[in-house]
Tab-separated table of C-alpha atoms in Angstrom:
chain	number	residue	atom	x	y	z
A	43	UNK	CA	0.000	0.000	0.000
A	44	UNK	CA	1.408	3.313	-1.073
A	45	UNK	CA	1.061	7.049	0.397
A	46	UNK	CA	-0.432	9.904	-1.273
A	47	UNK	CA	0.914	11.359	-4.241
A	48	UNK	CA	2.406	15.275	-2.933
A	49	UNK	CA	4.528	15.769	-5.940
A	50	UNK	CA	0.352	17.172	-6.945
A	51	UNK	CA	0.599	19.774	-4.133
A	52	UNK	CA	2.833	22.553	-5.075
A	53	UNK	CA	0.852	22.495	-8.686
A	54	UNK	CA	-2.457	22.664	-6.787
A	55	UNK	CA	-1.064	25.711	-5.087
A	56	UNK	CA	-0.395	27.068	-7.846
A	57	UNK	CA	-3.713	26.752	-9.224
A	58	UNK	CA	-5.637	27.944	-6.713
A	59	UNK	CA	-3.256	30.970	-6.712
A	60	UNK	CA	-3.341	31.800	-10.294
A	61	UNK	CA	-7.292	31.136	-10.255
A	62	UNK	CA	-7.457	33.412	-7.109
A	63	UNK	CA	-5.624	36.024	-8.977
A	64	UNK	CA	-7.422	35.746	-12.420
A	65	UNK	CA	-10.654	36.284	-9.898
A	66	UNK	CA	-9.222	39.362	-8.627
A	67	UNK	CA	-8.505	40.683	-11.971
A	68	UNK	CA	-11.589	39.940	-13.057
A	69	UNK	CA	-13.388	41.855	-10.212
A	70	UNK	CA	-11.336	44.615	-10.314
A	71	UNK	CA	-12.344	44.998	-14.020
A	72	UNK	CA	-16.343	44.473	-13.485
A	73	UNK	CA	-15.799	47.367	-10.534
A	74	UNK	CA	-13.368	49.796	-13.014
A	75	UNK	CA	-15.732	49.168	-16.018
A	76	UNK	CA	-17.724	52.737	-16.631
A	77	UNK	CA	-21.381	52.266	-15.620
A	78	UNK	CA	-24.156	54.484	-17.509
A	79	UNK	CA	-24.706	57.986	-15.440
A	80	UNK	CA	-28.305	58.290	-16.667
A	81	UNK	CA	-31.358	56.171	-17.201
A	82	UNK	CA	-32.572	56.412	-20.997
A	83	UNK	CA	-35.874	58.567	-21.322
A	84	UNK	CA	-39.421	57.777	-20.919
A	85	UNK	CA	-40.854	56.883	-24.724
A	86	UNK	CA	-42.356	60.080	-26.221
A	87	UNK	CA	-40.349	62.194	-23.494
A	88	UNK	CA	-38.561	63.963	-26.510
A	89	UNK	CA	-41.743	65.124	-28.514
A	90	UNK	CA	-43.502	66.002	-25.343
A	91	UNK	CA	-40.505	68.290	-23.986
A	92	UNK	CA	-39.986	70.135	-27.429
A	93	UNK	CA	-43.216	72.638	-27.620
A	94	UNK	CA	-44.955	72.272	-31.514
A	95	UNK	CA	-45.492	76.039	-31.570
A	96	UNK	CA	-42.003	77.999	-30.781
A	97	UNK	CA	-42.184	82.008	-31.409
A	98	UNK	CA	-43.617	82.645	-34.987
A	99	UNK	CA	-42.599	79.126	-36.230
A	100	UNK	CA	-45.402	75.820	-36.555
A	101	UNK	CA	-44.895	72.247	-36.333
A	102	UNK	CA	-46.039	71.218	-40.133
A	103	UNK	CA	-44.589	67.869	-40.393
A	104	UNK	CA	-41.984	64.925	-39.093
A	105	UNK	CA	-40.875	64.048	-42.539
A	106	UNK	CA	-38.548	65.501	-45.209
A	107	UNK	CA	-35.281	65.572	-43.540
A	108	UNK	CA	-31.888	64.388	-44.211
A	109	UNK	CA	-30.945	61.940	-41.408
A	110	UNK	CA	-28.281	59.260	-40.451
A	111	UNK	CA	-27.966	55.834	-41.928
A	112	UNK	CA	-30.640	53.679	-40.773
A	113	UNK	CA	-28.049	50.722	-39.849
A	114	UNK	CA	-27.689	48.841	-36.550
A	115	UNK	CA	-25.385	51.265	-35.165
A	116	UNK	CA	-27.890	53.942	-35.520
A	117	UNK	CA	-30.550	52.282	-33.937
A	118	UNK	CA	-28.074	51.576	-31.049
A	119	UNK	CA	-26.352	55.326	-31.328
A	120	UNK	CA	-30.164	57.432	-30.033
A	121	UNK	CA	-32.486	56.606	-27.506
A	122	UNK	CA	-34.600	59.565	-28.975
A	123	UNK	CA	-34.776	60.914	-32.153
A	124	UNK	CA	-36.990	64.076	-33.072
A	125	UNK	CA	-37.697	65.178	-36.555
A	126	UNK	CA	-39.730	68.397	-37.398
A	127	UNK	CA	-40.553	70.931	-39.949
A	128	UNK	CA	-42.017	74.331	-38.681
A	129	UNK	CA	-43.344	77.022	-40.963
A	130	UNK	CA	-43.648	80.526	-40.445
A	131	UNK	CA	-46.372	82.914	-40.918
A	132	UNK	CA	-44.572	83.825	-44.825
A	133	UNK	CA	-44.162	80.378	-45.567
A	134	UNK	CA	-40.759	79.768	-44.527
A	135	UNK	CA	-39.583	76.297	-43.538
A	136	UNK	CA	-37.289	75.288	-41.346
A	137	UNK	CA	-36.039	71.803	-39.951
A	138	UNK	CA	-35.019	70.281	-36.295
A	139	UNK	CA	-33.657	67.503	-35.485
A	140	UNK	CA	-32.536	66.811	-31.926
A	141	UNK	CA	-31.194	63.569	-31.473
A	142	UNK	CA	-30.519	61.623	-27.839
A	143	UNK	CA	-28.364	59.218	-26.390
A	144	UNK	CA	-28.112	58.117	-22.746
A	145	UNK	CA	-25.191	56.538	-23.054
A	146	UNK	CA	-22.210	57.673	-25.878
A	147	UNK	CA	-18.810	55.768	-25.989
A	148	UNK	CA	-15.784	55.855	-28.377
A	149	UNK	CA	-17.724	53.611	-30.833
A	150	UNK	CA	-21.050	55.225	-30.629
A	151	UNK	CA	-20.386	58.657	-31.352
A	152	UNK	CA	-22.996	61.504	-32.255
A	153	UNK	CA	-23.857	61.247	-36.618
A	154	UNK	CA	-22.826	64.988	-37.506
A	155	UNK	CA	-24.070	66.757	-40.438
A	156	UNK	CA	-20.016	66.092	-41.581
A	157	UNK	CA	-21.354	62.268	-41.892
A	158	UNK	CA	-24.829	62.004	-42.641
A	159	UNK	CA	-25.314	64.771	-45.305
A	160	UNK	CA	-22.580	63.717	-47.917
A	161	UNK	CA	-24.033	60.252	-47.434
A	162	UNK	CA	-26.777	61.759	-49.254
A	163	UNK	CA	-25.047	63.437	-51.825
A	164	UNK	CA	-24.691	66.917	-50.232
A	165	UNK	CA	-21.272	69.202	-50.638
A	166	UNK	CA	-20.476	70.947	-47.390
A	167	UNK	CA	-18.637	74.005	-47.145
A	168	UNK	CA	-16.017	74.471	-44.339
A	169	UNK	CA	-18.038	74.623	-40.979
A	170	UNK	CA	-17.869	78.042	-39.017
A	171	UNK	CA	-17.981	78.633	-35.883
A	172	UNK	CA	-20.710	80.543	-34.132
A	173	UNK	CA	-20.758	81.294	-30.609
A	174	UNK	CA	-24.187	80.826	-28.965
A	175	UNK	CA	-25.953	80.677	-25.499
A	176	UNK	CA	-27.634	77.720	-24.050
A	177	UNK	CA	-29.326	77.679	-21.208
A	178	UNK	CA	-27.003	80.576	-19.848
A	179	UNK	CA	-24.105	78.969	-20.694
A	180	UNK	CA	-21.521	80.354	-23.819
A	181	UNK	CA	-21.079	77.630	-26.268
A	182	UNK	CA	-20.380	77.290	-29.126
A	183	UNK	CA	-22.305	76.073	-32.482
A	184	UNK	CA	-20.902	75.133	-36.187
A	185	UNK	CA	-22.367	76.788	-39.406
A	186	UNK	CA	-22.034	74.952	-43.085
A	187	UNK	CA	-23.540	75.422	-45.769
A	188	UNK	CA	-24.831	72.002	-47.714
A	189	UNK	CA	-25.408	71.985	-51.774
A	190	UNK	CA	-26.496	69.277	-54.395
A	191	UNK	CA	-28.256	69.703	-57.440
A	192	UNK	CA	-28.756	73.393	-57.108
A	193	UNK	CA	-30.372	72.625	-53.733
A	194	UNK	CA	-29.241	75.012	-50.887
A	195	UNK	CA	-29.596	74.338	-47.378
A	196	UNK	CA	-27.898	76.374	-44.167
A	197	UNK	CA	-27.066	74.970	-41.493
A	198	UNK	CA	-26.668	75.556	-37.480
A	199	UNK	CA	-25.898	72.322	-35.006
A	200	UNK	CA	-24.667	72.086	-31.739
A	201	UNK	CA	-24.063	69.063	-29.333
A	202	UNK	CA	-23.464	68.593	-25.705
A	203	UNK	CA	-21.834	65.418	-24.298
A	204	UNK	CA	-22.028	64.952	-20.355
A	205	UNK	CA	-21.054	68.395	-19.108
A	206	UNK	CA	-19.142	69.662	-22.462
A	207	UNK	CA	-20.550	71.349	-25.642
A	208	UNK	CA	-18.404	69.700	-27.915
A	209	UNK	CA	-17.619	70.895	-31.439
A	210	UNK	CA	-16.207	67.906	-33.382
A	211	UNK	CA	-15.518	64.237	-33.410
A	212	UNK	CA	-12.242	64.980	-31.473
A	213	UNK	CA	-13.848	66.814	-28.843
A	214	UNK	CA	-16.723	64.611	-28.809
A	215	UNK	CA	-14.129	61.360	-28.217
A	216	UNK	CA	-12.252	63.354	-25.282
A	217	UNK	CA	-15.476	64.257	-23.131
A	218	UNK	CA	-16.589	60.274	-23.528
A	219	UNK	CA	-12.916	58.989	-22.661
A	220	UNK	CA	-13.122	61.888	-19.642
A	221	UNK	CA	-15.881	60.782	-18.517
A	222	UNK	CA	-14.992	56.678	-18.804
A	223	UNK	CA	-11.929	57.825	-16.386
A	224	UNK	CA	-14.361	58.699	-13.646
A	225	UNK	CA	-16.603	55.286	-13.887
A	226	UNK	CA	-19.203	56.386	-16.012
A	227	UNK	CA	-20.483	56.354	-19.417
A	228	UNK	CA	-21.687	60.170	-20.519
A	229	UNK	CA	-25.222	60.976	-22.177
A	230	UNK	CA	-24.820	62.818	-25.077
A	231	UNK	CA	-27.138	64.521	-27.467
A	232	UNK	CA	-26.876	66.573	-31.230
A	233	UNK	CA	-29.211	69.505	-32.483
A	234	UNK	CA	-29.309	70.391	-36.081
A	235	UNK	CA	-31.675	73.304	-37.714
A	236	UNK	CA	-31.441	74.015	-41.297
A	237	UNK	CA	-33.318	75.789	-43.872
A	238	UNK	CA	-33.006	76.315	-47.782
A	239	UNK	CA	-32.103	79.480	-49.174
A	240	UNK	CA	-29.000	81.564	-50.501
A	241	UNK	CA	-28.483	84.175	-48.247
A	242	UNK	CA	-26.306	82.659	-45.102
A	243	UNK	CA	-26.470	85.834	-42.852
A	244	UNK	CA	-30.408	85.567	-42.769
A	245	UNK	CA	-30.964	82.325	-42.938
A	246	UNK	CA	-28.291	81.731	-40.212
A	247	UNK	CA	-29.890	84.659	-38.218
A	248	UNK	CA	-33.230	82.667	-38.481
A	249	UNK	CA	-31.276	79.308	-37.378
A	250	UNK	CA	-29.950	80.936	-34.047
A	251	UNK	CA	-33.099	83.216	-32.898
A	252	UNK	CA	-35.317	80.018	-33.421
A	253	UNK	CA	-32.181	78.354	-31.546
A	254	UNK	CA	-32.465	80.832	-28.715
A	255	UNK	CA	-36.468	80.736	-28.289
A	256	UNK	CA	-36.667	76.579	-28.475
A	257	UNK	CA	-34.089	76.836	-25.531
A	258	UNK	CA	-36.618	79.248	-23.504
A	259	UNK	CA	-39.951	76.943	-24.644
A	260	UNK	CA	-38.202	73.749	-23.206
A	261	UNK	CA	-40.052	72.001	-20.548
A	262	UNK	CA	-38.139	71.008	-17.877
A	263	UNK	CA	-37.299	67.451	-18.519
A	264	UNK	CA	-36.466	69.050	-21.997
A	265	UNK	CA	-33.991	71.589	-20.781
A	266	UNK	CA	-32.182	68.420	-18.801
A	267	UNK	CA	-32.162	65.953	-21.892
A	268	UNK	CA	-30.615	68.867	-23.917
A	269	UNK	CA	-28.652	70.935	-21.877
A	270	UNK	CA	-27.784	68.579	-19.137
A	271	UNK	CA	-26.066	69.652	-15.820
A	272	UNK	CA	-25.685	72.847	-17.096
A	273	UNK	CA	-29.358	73.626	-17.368
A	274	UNK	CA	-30.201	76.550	-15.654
């Protein structure tokens, strides 16, 4: 009759120690990995928060605008997405889009005009910058002007992500990685207004007053979905 085996024992050790580790490591990971800082909306919270009459300007319709890529990563980009075309007393038209996301990361980043509207065939012009209020904050907005076919549109768009108004992809990918660095996963959000014509100053000047009064209309779960902490 023999005796246990112990040349087993210092592997067993080892096992357990590297399995004990590998166990750390992986709950150090689940407790580092960036949780999401906000809940998405309520369904409809979107529509209901933006008001359908703003100044001189009339909802008319939720079609007729140029919009992202309907893909999988689009439906997974937005939480919210609202479309609208107000009209004006003279028959001017202009179009919103506001478009949500409770949770933005370095792969699901907010569809700029810079993406979506060549997609569609536009040419854009080099975007300008145009400083703007929101919610008594100074921010600051980008300008272009889009073309094809003779077409003519003018456009204003801003974006916010967590507690930065953020002008461009790069900016856009900094406030998401700041924000992953301090556990949690920003909500971000994108608002475009555009209207046809061929003079920029007005139609621009149109783009930020409607800006401006939209802001004011906001209810007050709209102010936070747009403006975010810094809603005043």
């Amino acid at each position: 009759m023999t005796g246990p085996d112990i040349s087993t024992a210092p592997l067993d050790r080892r096992q357990f120690a590297l399995g004990g580790a590998l166990l750390a490591l992986t709950g150090a990971a689940f407790a580092l990995k960036p949780r999401r800082s906000v809940p998405p909306p309520p369904p409809g919270l979107l529509d209901s928060a933006v008001p359908r009459v703003i100044g001189d300007w009339r909802y008319m319709t939720a079609s007729g605008l140029v919009l992202p890529p309907t893909d999988e990563l689009s439906n997974r980009l937005y939480d919210q997405v609202l479309t609208r075309i107000y009209e004006n007393r003279n028959g001017m038209q202009l179009a919103l889009l506001i478009a949500y996301g409770s949770t933005q990361n370095t792969s699901l980043q907010l569809h700029r005009p810079e993406n979506c509207y060549p997609a569609q065939g536009f040419e854009l012009s080099e975007p300008q910058s145009v400083p703007i209020r929101l919610g008594g904050v100074a921010a600051e907005a980008r300008e272009v002007r889009a073309e094809r076919a003779g077409i003519v549109e003018h456009l204003l768009y801003w974006a916010r992500i967590d507690r930065t108004f953020t002008v461009d992809g790069s900016e856009d990918r900094s406030a998401v990685i700041a924000a992953n660095l301090k556990g949690y996963l920003p909500d971000g959000v994108l608002v475009r207004l555009s209207m046809p014509g061929t003079d920029a100053m007005a139609s621009v000047a149109m783009l930020e007053d409607f800006n401006g009064r939209m802001i004011d209309a906001l209810s007050d779960a709209g102010r936070h979905l747009l403006l975010g902490h810094m809603a005043q």
